[in-house]
Amino acid sequence: MFKQHTLVFYSTVKRLEKVEQTTNVLVKQMEDINSKQNIPDGLLIANEIASLYIEYYVKPVFHRRLGHSSWDTFCDKLAAIEAEIDDRALDASEKGLTIPYETLYKDLINYLQPLQKDIGLSLTNIRFLKRDRNDLVHYRYKRDDQQKVLLEKAKKFNFPDTFEFKDLVKRMIDDLERKKDHFHHFR
């Protein structure tokens, strides 16, 4: 009788181990699904946080350094510089020449470096973040009370580790938290 109970016990333990393994696999799959579902929401929130960050941190630097505070003007100039780099690289390649990195990217470095010193976050990464969400619908947070609600929502949002801009967004949230008493209406 003892042998039978022992066999039943060990058989049950083995079945429970298999159930536990299956459960662990299912939990991991569910976490992956939840993480993937959060990415569009995260991208929307991250974009809006980037808009606030541009308003309160980037535009003052643009105004001081470039004489304007337009994000669009900055992006247009950046795109023109990048297109010129591509053209120079293509021309050199077609001629069998190699352009040193410093020469090829000189204009881009000269344009971005002074701005980056004052801002501390990658302007190109912010631009990529804003570009990545273009296919998603978004709401513009213009009033200061709406901006504060967005900031609170973003602080509570669980950005998955797979979200490419997680660290960037967290830094922007932290910086904006310090500036939230100065939020104002903007376009």
mmCIF file of C-alpha atoms in Angstrom:
data_model
loop_
_atom_site.group_PDB
_atom_site.id
_atom_site.type_symbol
_atom_site.label_atom_id
_atom_site.label_comp_id
_atom_site.label_asym_id
_atom_site.label_seq_id
_atom_site.Cartn_x
_atom_site.Cartn_y
_atom_site.Cartn_z
ATOM 1 C CA MET A 1 0.000 0.000 0.000
ATOM 2 C CA PHE A 2 2.847 2.341 0.850
ATOM 3 C CA LYS A 3 4.490 1.611 -2.522
ATOM 4 C CA GLN A 4 1.254 2.428 -4.335
ATOM 5 C CA HIS A 5 0.889 5.739 -2.490
ATOM 6 C CA THR A 6 4.517 6.552 -3.201
ATOM 7 C CA LEU A 7 4.041 5.840 -6.919
ATOM 8 C CA VAL A 8 0.877 7.953 -7.017
ATOM 9 C CA PHE A 9 2.636 10.746 -5.133
ATOM 10 C CA TYR A 10 5.651 10.836 -7.474
ATOM 11 C CA SER A 11 3.410 10.538 -10.517
ATOM 12 C CA THR A 12 1.398 13.530 -9.272
ATOM 13 C CA VAL A 13 4.584 15.499 -8.603
ATOM 14 C CA LYS A 14 5.764 14.828 -12.181
ATOM 15 C CA ARG A 15 2.412 15.956 -13.569
ATOM 16 C CA LEU A 16 2.547 19.102 -11.443
ATOM 17 C CA GLU A 17 6.059 19.837 -12.727
ATOM 18 C CA LYS A 18 4.765 19.578 -16.306
ATOM 19 C CA VAL A 19 1.818 21.830 -15.442
ATOM 20 C CA GLU A 20 4.220 24.321 -13.858
ATOM 21 C CA GLN A 21 6.453 24.294 -16.955
ATOM 22 C CA THR A 22 3.451 24.813 -19.223
ATOM 23 C CA THR A 23 2.166 27.598 -16.975
ATOM 24 C CA ASN A 24 5.562 29.326 -17.047
ATOM 25 C CA VAL A 25 5.600 29.171 -20.843
ATOM 26 C CA LEU A 26 2.066 30.580 -21.002
ATOM 27 C CA VAL A 27 2.896 33.356 -18.532
ATOM 28 C CA LYS A 28 5.930 34.331 -20.638
ATOM 29 C CA GLN A 29 3.807 34.351 -23.806
ATOM 30 C CA MET A 30 1.172 36.488 -22.077
ATOM 31 C CA GLU A 31 3.846 38.940 -20.907
ATOM 32 C CA ASP A 32 5.141 39.187 -24.480
ATOM 33 C CA ILE A 33 1.630 39.826 -25.799
ATOM 34 C CA ASN A 34 0.980 42.496 -23.157
ATOM 35 C CA SER A 35 4.322 44.105 -23.900
ATOM 36 C CA LYS A 36 3.544 44.255 -27.622
ATOM 37 C CA GLN A 37 0.100 45.703 -26.946
ATOM 38 C CA ASN A 38 1.639 48.457 -24.804
ATOM 39 C CA ILE A 39 4.018 49.623 -27.525
ATOM 40 C CA PRO A 40 1.437 51.650 -29.528
ATOM 41 C CA ASP A 41 0.117 53.231 -26.326
ATOM 42 C CA GLY A 42 3.675 53.864 -25.200
ATOM 43 C CA LEU A 43 4.535 55.425 -28.527
ATOM 44 C CA LEU A 44 1.546 57.771 -28.320
ATOM 45 C CA ILE A 45 2.411 58.862 -24.798
ATOM 46 C CA ALA A 46 6.106 59.129 -25.652
ATOM 47 C CA ASN A 47 5.285 61.348 -28.633
ATOM 48 C CA GLU A 48 3.203 63.690 -26.526
ATOM 49 C CA ILE A 49 5.913 63.788 -23.846
ATOM 50 C CA ALA A 50 8.400 64.605 -26.616
ATOM 51 C CA SER A 51 6.148 67.496 -27.695
ATOM 52 C CA LEU A 52 6.162 68.875 -24.159
ATOM 53 C CA TYR A 53 9.916 68.364 -23.918
ATOM 54 C CA ILE A 54 10.431 70.219 -27.190
ATOM 55 C CA GLU A 55 8.256 73.080 -25.949
ATOM 56 C CA TYR A 56 9.997 73.532 -22.589
ATOM 57 C CA TYR A 57 13.571 72.414 -23.226
ATOM 58 C CA VAL A 58 14.346 72.386 -26.941
ATOM 59 C CA LYS A 59 12.610 75.511 -28.237
ATOM 60 C CA PRO A 60 14.391 77.864 -25.803
ATOM 61 C CA VAL A 61 17.741 76.464 -26.969
ATOM 62 C CA PHE A 62 16.708 76.798 -30.618
ATOM 63 C CA HIS A 63 15.664 80.390 -30.029
ATOM 64 C CA ARG A 64 18.942 81.224 -28.294
ATOM 65 C CA ARG A 65 21.230 79.355 -30.712
ATOM 66 C CA LEU A 66 19.364 79.456 -34.048
ATOM 67 C CA GLY A 67 17.247 82.592 -33.750
ATOM 68 C CA HIS A 68 13.986 80.647 -34.108
ATOM 69 C CA SER A 69 12.135 78.137 -31.980
ATOM 70 C CA SER A 70 10.578 76.001 -34.695
ATOM 71 C CA TRP A 71 10.919 72.225 -34.445
ATOM 72 C CA ASP A 72 9.783 71.901 -38.065
ATOM 73 C CA THR A 73 12.464 74.316 -39.281
ATOM 74 C CA PHE A 74 15.070 72.357 -37.321
ATOM 75 C CA CYS A 75 13.865 69.048 -38.827
ATOM 76 C CA ASP A 76 13.812 70.511 -42.347
ATOM 77 C CA LYS A 77 17.391 71.779 -41.991
ATOM 78 C CA LEU A 78 18.486 68.452 -40.534
ATOM 79 C CA ALA A 79 16.864 66.568 -43.426
ATOM 80 C CA ALA A 80 18.605 68.857 -45.944
ATOM 81 C CA ILE A 81 21.990 68.231 -44.311
ATOM 82 C CA GLU A 82 21.352 64.469 -44.267
ATOM 83 C CA ALA A 83 20.355 64.521 -47.945
ATOM 84 C CA GLU A 84 23.568 66.385 -48.800
ATOM 85 C CA ILE A 85 25.584 63.781 -46.875
ATOM 86 C CA ASP A 86 23.858 60.993 -48.786
ATOM 87 C CA ASP A 87 24.555 62.741 -52.102
ATOM 88 C CA ARG A 88 28.247 63.267 -51.243
ATOM 89 C CA ALA A 89 28.634 59.651 -50.137
ATOM 90 C CA LEU A 90 26.931 58.369 -53.293
ATOM 91 C CA ASP A 91 29.042 60.592 -55.543
ATOM 92 C CA ALA A 92 32.222 59.460 -53.827
ATOM 93 C CA SER A 93 31.170 55.818 -54.050
ATOM 94 C CA GLU A 94 30.428 56.120 -57.760
ATOM 95 C CA LYS A 95 33.888 57.594 -58.285
ATOM 96 C CA GLY A 96 35.513 54.888 -56.150
ATOM 97 C CA LEU A 97 36.566 57.400 -53.502
ATOM 98 C CA THR A 98 36.316 57.229 -49.753
ATOM 99 C CA ILE A 99 35.355 60.311 -47.766
ATOM 100 C CA PRO A 100 36.689 60.469 -44.207
ATOM 101 C CA TYR A 101 33.964 60.368 -41.570
ATOM 102 C CA GLU A 102 34.919 63.794 -40.200
ATOM 103 C CA THR A 103 34.613 65.361 -43.653
ATOM 104 C CA LEU A 104 31.408 63.580 -44.616
ATOM 105 C CA TYR A 105 29.567 64.448 -41.403
ATOM 106 C CA LYS A 106 31.189 67.840 -40.736
ATOM 107 C CA ASP A 107 28.063 69.909 -41.516
ATOM 108 C CA LEU A 108 25.824 67.632 -39.453
ATOM 109 C CA ILE A 109 28.194 67.713 -36.494
ATOM 110 C CA ASN A 110 28.534 71.494 -36.721
ATOM 111 C CA TYR A 111 24.753 71.876 -36.773
ATOM 112 C CA LEU A 112 23.895 69.433 -34.001
ATOM 113 C CA GLN A 113 26.821 69.622 -31.585
ATOM 114 C CA PRO A 114 26.132 73.078 -30.092
ATOM 115 C CA LEU A 115 22.449 72.229 -29.685
ATOM 116 C CA GLN A 116 23.182 68.852 -28.112
ATOM 117 C CA LYS A 117 25.475 70.466 -25.525
ATOM 118 C CA ASP A 118 22.590 72.617 -24.268
ATOM 119 C CA ILE A 119 19.872 69.979 -24.492
ATOM 120 C CA GLY A 120 21.561 66.792 -23.306
ATOM 121 C CA LEU A 121 19.208 64.395 -25.102
ATOM 122 C CA SER A 122 19.573 63.249 -28.672
ATOM 123 C CA LEU A 123 17.561 65.510 -30.931
ATOM 124 C CA THR A 124 17.750 62.920 -33.683
ATOM 125 C CA ASN A 125 16.312 60.255 -31.362
ATOM 126 C CA ILE A 126 13.475 62.601 -30.425
ATOM 127 C CA ARG A 127 12.871 63.163 -34.134
ATOM 128 C CA PHE A 128 12.857 59.386 -34.759
ATOM 129 C CA LEU A 129 10.441 58.896 -31.861
ATOM 130 C CA LYS A 130 8.054 61.480 -33.287
ATOM 131 C CA ARG A 131 8.420 60.002 -36.764
ATOM 132 C CA ASP A 132 7.725 56.443 -35.541
ATOM 133 C CA ARG A 133 4.310 57.350 -34.276
ATOM 134 C CA ASN A 134 3.154 59.070 -37.472
ATOM 135 C CA ASP A 135 0.828 56.191 -38.299
ATOM 136 C CA LEU A 136 -0.892 56.425 -34.939
ATOM 137 C CA VAL A 137 -3.619 58.870 -34.054
ATOM 138 C CA HIS A 138 -2.728 61.351 -31.358
ATOM 139 C CA TYR A 139 -4.293 64.123 -29.375
ATOM 140 C CA ARG A 140 -2.455 67.419 -28.896
ATOM 141 C CA TYR A 141 -2.170 68.467 -25.246
ATOM 142 C CA LYS A 142 -2.294 72.255 -25.492
ATOM 143 C CA ARG A 143 -3.731 73.489 -22.185
ATOM 144 C CA ASP A 144 -1.566 73.356 -19.082
ATOM 145 C CA ASP A 145 -4.067 71.194 -17.161
ATOM 146 C CA GLN A 146 -4.111 68.688 -20.054
ATOM 147 C CA GLN A 147 -0.320 68.657 -20.059
ATOM 148 C CA LYS A 148 -0.216 67.866 -16.337
ATOM 149 C CA VAL A 149 -2.718 65.036 -16.765
ATOM 150 C CA LEU A 150 -0.577 63.636 -19.584
ATOM 151 C CA LEU A 151 2.535 63.866 -17.430
ATOM 152 C CA GLU A 152 0.815 61.952 -14.604
ATOM 153 C CA LYS A 153 -0.430 59.333 -17.081
ATOM 154 C CA ALA A 154 3.078 58.961 -18.510
ATOM 155 C CA LYS A 155 4.616 58.587 -15.038
ATOM 156 C CA LYS A 156 2.236 55.717 -14.292
ATOM 157 C CA PHE A 157 2.569 54.048 -17.689
ATOM 158 C CA ASN A 158 4.615 50.861 -17.706
ATOM 159 C CA PHE A 159 6.860 51.213 -20.754
ATOM 160 C CA PRO A 160 8.025 47.691 -21.652
ATOM 161 C CA ASP A 161 11.733 46.938 -21.778
ATOM 162 C CA THR A 162 11.312 46.224 -25.491
ATOM 163 C CA PHE A 163 10.196 49.833 -26.085
ATOM 164 C CA GLU A 164 13.131 51.398 -27.924
ATOM 165 C CA PHE A 165 12.699 54.875 -26.448
ATOM 166 C CA LYS A 166 12.044 53.850 -22.828
ATOM 167 C CA ASP A 167 15.102 55.579 -21.322
ATOM 168 C CA LEU A 168 14.621 58.689 -23.441
ATOM 169 C CA VAL A 169 10.979 59.018 -22.374
ATOM 170 C CA LYS A 170 11.803 58.441 -18.706
ATOM 171 C CA ARG A 171 14.407 61.230 -18.829
ATOM 172 C CA MET A 172 11.938 63.594 -20.510
ATOM 173 C CA ILE A 173 9.287 62.767 -17.903
ATOM 174 C CA ASP A 174 11.738 63.472 -15.066
ATOM 175 C CA ASP A 175 12.786 66.780 -16.617
ATOM 176 C CA LEU A 176 9.186 67.826 -17.301
ATOM 177 C CA GLU A 177 8.170 66.959 -13.750
ATOM 178 C CA ARG A 178 10.549 69.686 -12.578
ATOM 179 C CA LYS A 179 9.060 72.153 -15.069
ATOM 180 C CA LYS A 180 5.344 71.371 -14.688
ATOM 181 C CA ASP A 181 4.600 74.464 -12.578
ATOM 182 C CA HIS A 182 5.551 76.534 -15.634
ATOM 183 C CA PHE A 183 3.358 74.708 -18.159
ATOM 184 C CA HIS A 184 1.369 77.073 -20.369
ATOM 185 C CA HIS A 185 -0.956 76.948 -23.348
ATOM 186 C CA PHE A 186 0.882 76.391 -26.638
ATOM 187 C CA ARG A 187 0.229 75.290 -30.195
#
